[in-house]
Tab-separated table of C-alpha atoms in Angstrom:
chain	number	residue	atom	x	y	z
C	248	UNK	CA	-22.578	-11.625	12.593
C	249	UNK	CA	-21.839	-10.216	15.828
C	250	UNK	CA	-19.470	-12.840	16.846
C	251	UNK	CA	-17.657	-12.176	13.424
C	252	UNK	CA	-17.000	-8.739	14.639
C	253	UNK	CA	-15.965	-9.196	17.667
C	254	UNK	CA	-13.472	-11.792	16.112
C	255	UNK	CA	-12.114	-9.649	13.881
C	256	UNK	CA	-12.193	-7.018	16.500
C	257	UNK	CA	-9.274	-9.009	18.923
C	258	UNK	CA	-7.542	-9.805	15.711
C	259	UNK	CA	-6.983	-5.714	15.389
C	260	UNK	CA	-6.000	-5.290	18.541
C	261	UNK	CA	-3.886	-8.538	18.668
C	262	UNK	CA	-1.661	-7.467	15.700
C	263	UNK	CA	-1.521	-3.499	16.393
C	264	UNK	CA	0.246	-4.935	19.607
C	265	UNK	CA	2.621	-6.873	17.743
C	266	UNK	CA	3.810	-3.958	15.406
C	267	UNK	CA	3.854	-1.538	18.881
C	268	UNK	CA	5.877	-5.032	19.945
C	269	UNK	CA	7.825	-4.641	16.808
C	270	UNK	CA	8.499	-0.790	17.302
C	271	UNK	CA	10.180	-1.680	20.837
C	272	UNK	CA	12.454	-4.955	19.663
C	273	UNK	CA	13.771	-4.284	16.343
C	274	UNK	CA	17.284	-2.505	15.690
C	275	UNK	CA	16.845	0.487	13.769
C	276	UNK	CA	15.053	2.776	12.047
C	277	UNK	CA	14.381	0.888	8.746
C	278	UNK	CA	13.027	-2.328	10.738
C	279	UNK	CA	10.918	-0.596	12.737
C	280	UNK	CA	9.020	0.812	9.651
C	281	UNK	CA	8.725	-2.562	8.942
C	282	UNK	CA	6.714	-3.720	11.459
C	283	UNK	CA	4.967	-0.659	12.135
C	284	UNK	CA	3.332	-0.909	8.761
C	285	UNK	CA	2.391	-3.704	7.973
C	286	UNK	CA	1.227	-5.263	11.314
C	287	UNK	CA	-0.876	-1.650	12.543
C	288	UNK	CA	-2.264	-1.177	8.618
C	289	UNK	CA	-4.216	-4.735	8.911
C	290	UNK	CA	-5.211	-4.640	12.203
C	291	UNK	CA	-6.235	-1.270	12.071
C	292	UNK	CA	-8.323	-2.428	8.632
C	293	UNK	CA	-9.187	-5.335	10.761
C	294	UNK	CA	-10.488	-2.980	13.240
C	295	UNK	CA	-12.818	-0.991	10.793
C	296	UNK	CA	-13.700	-4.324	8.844
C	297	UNK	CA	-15.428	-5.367	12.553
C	298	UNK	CA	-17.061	-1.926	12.450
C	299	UNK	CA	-18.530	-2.433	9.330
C	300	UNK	CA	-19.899	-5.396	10.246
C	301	UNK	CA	-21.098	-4.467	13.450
C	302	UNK	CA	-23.258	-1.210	11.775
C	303	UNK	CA	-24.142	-2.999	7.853
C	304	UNK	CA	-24.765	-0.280	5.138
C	305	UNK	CA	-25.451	2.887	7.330
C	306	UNK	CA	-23.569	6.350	7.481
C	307	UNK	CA	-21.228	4.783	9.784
C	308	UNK	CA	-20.398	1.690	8.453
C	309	UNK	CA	-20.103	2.917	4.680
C	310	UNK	CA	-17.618	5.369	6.509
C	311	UNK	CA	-15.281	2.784	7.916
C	312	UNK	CA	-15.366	0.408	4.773
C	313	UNK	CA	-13.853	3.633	3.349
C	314	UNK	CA	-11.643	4.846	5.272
C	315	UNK	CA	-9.274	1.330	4.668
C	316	UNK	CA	-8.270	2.173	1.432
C	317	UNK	CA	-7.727	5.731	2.361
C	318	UNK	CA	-5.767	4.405	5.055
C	319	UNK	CA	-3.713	1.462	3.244
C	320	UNK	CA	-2.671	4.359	0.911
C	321	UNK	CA	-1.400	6.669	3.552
C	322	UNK	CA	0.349	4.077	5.026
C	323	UNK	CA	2.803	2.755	2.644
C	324	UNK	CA	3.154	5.976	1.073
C	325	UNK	CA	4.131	7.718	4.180
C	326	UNK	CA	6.697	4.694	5.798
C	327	UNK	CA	7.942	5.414	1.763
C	328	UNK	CA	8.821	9.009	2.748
C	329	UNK	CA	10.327	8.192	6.503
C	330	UNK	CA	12.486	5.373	5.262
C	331	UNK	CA	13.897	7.757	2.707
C	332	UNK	CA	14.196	10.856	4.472
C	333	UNK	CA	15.716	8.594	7.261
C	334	UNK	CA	18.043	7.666	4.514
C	335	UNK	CA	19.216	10.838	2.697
C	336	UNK	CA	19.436	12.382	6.612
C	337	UNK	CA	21.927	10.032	7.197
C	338	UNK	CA	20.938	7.299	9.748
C	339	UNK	CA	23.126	4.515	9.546
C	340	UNK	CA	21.807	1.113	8.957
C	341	UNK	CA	22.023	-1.521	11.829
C	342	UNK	CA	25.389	-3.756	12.227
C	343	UNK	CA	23.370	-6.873	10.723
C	344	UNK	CA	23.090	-5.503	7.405
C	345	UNK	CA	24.439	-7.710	5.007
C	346	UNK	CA	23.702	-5.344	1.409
C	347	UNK	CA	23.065	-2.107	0.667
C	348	UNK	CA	22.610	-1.157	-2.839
C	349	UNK	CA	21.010	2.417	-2.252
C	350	UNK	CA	24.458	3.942	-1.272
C	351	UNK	CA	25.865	4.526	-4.476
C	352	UNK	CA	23.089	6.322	-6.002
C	353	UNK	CA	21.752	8.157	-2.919
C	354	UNK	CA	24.781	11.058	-3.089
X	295	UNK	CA	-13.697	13.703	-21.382
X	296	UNK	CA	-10.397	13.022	-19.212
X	297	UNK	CA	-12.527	15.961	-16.756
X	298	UNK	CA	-16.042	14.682	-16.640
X	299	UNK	CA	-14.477	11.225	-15.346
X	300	UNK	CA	-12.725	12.718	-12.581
X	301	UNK	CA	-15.896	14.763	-11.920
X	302	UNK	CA	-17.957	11.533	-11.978
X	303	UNK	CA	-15.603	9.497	-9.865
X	304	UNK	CA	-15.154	12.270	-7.184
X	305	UNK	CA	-18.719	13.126	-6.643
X	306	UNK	CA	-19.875	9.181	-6.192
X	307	UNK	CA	-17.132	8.924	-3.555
X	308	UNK	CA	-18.541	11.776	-1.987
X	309	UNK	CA	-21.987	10.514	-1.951
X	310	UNK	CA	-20.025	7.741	-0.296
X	311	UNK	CA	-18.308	9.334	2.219
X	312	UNK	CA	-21.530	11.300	3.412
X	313	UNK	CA	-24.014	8.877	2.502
X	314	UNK	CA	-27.070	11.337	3.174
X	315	UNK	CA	-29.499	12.399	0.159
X	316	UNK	CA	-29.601	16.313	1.502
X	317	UNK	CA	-29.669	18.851	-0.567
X	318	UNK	CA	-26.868	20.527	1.281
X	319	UNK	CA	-24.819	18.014	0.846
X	320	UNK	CA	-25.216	17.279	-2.889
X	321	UNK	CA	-24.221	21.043	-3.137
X	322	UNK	CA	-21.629	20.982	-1.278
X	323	UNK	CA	-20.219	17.978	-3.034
X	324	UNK	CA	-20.933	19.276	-6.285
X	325	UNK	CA	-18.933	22.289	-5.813
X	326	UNK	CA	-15.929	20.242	-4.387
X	327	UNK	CA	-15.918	18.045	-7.034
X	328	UNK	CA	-15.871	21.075	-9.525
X	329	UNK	CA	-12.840	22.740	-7.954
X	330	UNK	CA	-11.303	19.643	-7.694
X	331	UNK	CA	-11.433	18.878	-11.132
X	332	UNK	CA	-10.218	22.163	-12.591
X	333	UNK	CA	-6.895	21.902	-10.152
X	334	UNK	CA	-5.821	18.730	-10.694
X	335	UNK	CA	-7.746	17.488	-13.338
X	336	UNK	CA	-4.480	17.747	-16.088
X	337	UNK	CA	-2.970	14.688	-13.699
X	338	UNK	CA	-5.464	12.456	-13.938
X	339	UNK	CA	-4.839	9.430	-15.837
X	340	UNK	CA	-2.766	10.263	-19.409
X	341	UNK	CA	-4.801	7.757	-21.028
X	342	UNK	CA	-8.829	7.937	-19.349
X	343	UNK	CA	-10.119	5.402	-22.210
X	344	UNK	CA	-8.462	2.307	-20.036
X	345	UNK	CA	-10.807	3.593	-17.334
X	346	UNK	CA	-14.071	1.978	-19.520
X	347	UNK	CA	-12.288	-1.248	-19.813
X	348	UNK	CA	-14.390	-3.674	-17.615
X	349	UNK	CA	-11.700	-6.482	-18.660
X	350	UNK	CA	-9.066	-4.219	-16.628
X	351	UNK	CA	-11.906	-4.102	-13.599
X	352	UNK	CA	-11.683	-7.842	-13.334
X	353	UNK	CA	-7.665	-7.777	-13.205
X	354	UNK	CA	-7.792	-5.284	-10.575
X	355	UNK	CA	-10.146	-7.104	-8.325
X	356	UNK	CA	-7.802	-10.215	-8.805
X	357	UNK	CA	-5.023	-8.260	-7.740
X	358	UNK	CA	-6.973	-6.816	-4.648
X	359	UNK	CA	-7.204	-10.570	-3.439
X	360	UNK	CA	-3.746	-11.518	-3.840
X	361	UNK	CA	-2.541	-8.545	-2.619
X	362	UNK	CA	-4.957	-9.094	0.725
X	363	UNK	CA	-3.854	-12.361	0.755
X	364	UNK	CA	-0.201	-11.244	0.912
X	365	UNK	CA	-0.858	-8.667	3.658
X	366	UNK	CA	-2.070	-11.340	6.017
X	367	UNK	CA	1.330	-13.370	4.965
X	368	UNK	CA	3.452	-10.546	5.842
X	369	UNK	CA	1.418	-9.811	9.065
X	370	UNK	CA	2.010	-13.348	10.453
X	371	UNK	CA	5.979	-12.968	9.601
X	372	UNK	CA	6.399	-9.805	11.078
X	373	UNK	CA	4.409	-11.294	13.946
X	374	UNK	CA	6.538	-14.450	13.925
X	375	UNK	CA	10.085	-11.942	13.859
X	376	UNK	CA	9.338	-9.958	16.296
X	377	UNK	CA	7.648	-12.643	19.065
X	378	UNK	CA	10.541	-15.153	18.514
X	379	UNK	CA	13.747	-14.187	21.323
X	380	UNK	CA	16.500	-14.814	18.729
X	381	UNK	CA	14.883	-12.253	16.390
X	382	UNK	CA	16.270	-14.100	12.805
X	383	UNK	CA	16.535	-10.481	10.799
X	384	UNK	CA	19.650	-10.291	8.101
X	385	UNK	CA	18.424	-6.792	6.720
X	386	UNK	CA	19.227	-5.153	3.702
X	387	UNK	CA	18.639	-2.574	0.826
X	388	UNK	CA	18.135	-4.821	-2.537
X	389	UNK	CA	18.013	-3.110	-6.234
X	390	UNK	CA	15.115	-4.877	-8.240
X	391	UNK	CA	14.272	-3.788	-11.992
X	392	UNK	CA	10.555	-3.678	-13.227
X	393	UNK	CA	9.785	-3.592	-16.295
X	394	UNK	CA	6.430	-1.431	-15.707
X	395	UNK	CA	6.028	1.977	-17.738
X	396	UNK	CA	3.457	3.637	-16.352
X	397	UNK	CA	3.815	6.188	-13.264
X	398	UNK	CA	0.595	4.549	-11.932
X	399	UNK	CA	1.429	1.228	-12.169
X	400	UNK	CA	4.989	2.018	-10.444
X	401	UNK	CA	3.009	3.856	-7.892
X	402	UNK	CA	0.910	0.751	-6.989
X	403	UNK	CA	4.109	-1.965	-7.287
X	404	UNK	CA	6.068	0.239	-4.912
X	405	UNK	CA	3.252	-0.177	-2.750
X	406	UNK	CA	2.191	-2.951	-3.553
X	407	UNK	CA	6.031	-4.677	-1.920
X	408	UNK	CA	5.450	-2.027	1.113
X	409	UNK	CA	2.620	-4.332	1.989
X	410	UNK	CA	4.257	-8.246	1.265
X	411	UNK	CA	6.393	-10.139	3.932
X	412	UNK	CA	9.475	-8.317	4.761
X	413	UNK	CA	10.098	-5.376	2.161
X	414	UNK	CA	9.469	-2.109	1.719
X	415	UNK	CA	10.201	0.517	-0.536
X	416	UNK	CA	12.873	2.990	-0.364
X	417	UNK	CA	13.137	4.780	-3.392
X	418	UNK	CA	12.127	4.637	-6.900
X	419	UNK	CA	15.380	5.754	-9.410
X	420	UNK	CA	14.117	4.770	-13.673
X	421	UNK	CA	12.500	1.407	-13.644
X	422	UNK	CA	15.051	0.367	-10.376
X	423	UNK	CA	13.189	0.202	-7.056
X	424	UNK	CA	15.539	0.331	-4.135
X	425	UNK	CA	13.776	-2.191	-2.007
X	426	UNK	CA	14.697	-2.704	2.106
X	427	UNK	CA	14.284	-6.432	2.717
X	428	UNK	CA	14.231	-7.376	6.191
X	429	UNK	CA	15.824	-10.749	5.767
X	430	UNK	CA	18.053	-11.224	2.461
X	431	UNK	CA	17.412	-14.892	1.998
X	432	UNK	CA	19.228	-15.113	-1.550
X	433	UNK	CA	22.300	-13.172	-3.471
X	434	UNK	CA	21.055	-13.136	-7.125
X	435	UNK	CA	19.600	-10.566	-8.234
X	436	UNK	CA	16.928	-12.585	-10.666
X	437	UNK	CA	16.014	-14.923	-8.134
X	438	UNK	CA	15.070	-11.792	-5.724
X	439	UNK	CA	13.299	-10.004	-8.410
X	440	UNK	CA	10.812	-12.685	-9.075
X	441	UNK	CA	10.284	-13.003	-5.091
X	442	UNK	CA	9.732	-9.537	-4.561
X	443	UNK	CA	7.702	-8.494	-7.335
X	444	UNK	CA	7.160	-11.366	-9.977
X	445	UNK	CA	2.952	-11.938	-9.115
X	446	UNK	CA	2.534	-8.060	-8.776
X	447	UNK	CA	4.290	-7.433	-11.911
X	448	UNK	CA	2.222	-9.747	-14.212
X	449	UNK	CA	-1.105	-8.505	-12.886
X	450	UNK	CA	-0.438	-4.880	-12.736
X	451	UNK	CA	0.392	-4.903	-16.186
X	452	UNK	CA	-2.570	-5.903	-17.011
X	453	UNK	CA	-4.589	-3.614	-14.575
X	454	UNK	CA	-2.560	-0.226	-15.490
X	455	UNK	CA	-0.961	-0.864	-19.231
């Protein structure tokens, strides 16, 4: 069980470095919610998950087993509320951008 | 009815959260719960009878693992976007219909494609979701729909309607 933990512990860390990876490297704004999300929600969950399993059912561990739902929730909804505040404030969308169907309804 | 549930639900994820059997705390989370409940009990779930429908329970866990599932996908593309030195991103802003009803149920689609490889949600205008897409693989609009929210769709309806 321990080693399971301490698996899933690296895995955290590994992929929370990738998204801070992913905050550095991609273009703009709307990219770098991308990665920011998705890669620092699971290995932050991934985190916890190893916490869980490192303290079973006690205060602790009931508290971390939680706190990933609470967190997956305040996650996407907040990258929902940069991305379009980002939006109606006007930053422009990188030079790769090859669609944009949001510009004639966000006036 | 619609009240008592909210009560109910509330209170067992406070017993969660503190996991202790003091009497302190019982009070304490009794009296949250209450005020809770009178606030915002009126926005709880229009239709609380779906809430006693263990059918729906077995849906939603379903969902839960494909949705895990689908996080781990889109942590490994990200992952594979970001490491690799030509960076292969052809980003864009996609419309995609649903044909969900529910606020709920848009509520968990929206982020429900936050969490899958390479999209996120921008905004939510009627049953159109405004969808950024981090590499814009096709240009028809039904074969994008189906990639982007197809499984969700199916199983959400029957979770949420």
């Amino acid at each position: 069980m321990n080693s399971i933990s301490i698996f899933l512990l690296i895995v955290g860390i590994v992929f929370d470095l990738f998204g801070c990876i992913g905050l550095l490297r991609l273009p703009d704004v709307y990219n770098r919610l991308q990665s920011a999300t998705k890669c620092v929600t699971l290995g932050t969950c991934s985190i916890l998950l190893a916490l869980f399993l490192h303290y079973g059912f006690t205060s602790v561990g009931i508290k971390a087993l939680i706190a990933i739902p609470f967190l997956f929730f305040a996650s996407t909804v907040g990258a929902h509320a940069l991305i379009r505040g980002s939006y109606k404030f006007g930053i422009k969308l990188t030079d790769k951008t090859v669609i944009d169907d949001y510009k004639e309804v966000s006036k | 009815m619609k009240h008592i549930t909210l009560f109910i639900s509330l209170f067992f994820l406070w017993m969660l959260l503190t996991f202790s059997l003091n009497a302190y705390n019982i009070i304490v989370g009794l009296f949250t719960a209450l005020i809770v409940t009178l606030l915002f009990g009126h926005r709880f779930l229009q239709d609380w009878k779906k809430f006693y429908n263990p059918l729906r329970y077995i849906w939603g866990l379903i969902y839960v693992v494909v949705l895990i599932w689908d996080c781990i996908k889109a942590n490994f593309d990200v992952a594979y976007r970001v490491l690799s030195p030509k960076m292969p991103i052809k980003p864009g802003i996609v419309k995609v219909k649903s044909s969900l009803k529910t606020d709920i149920a848009k509520v968990f689609l929206a982020n429900s494609i936050t969490m899958t490889p390479g999209t996120i949600t921008v905004d939510i205008i009627d049953d159109y979701f405004y969808v950024h897409w981090i590499y814009v693989s096709s240009n028809d609009p039904a074969v994008y729909t189906e990639k982007i929210i197809g499984r969700f769709e199916k199983l959400l309806k029957k979770v949420f309607e």
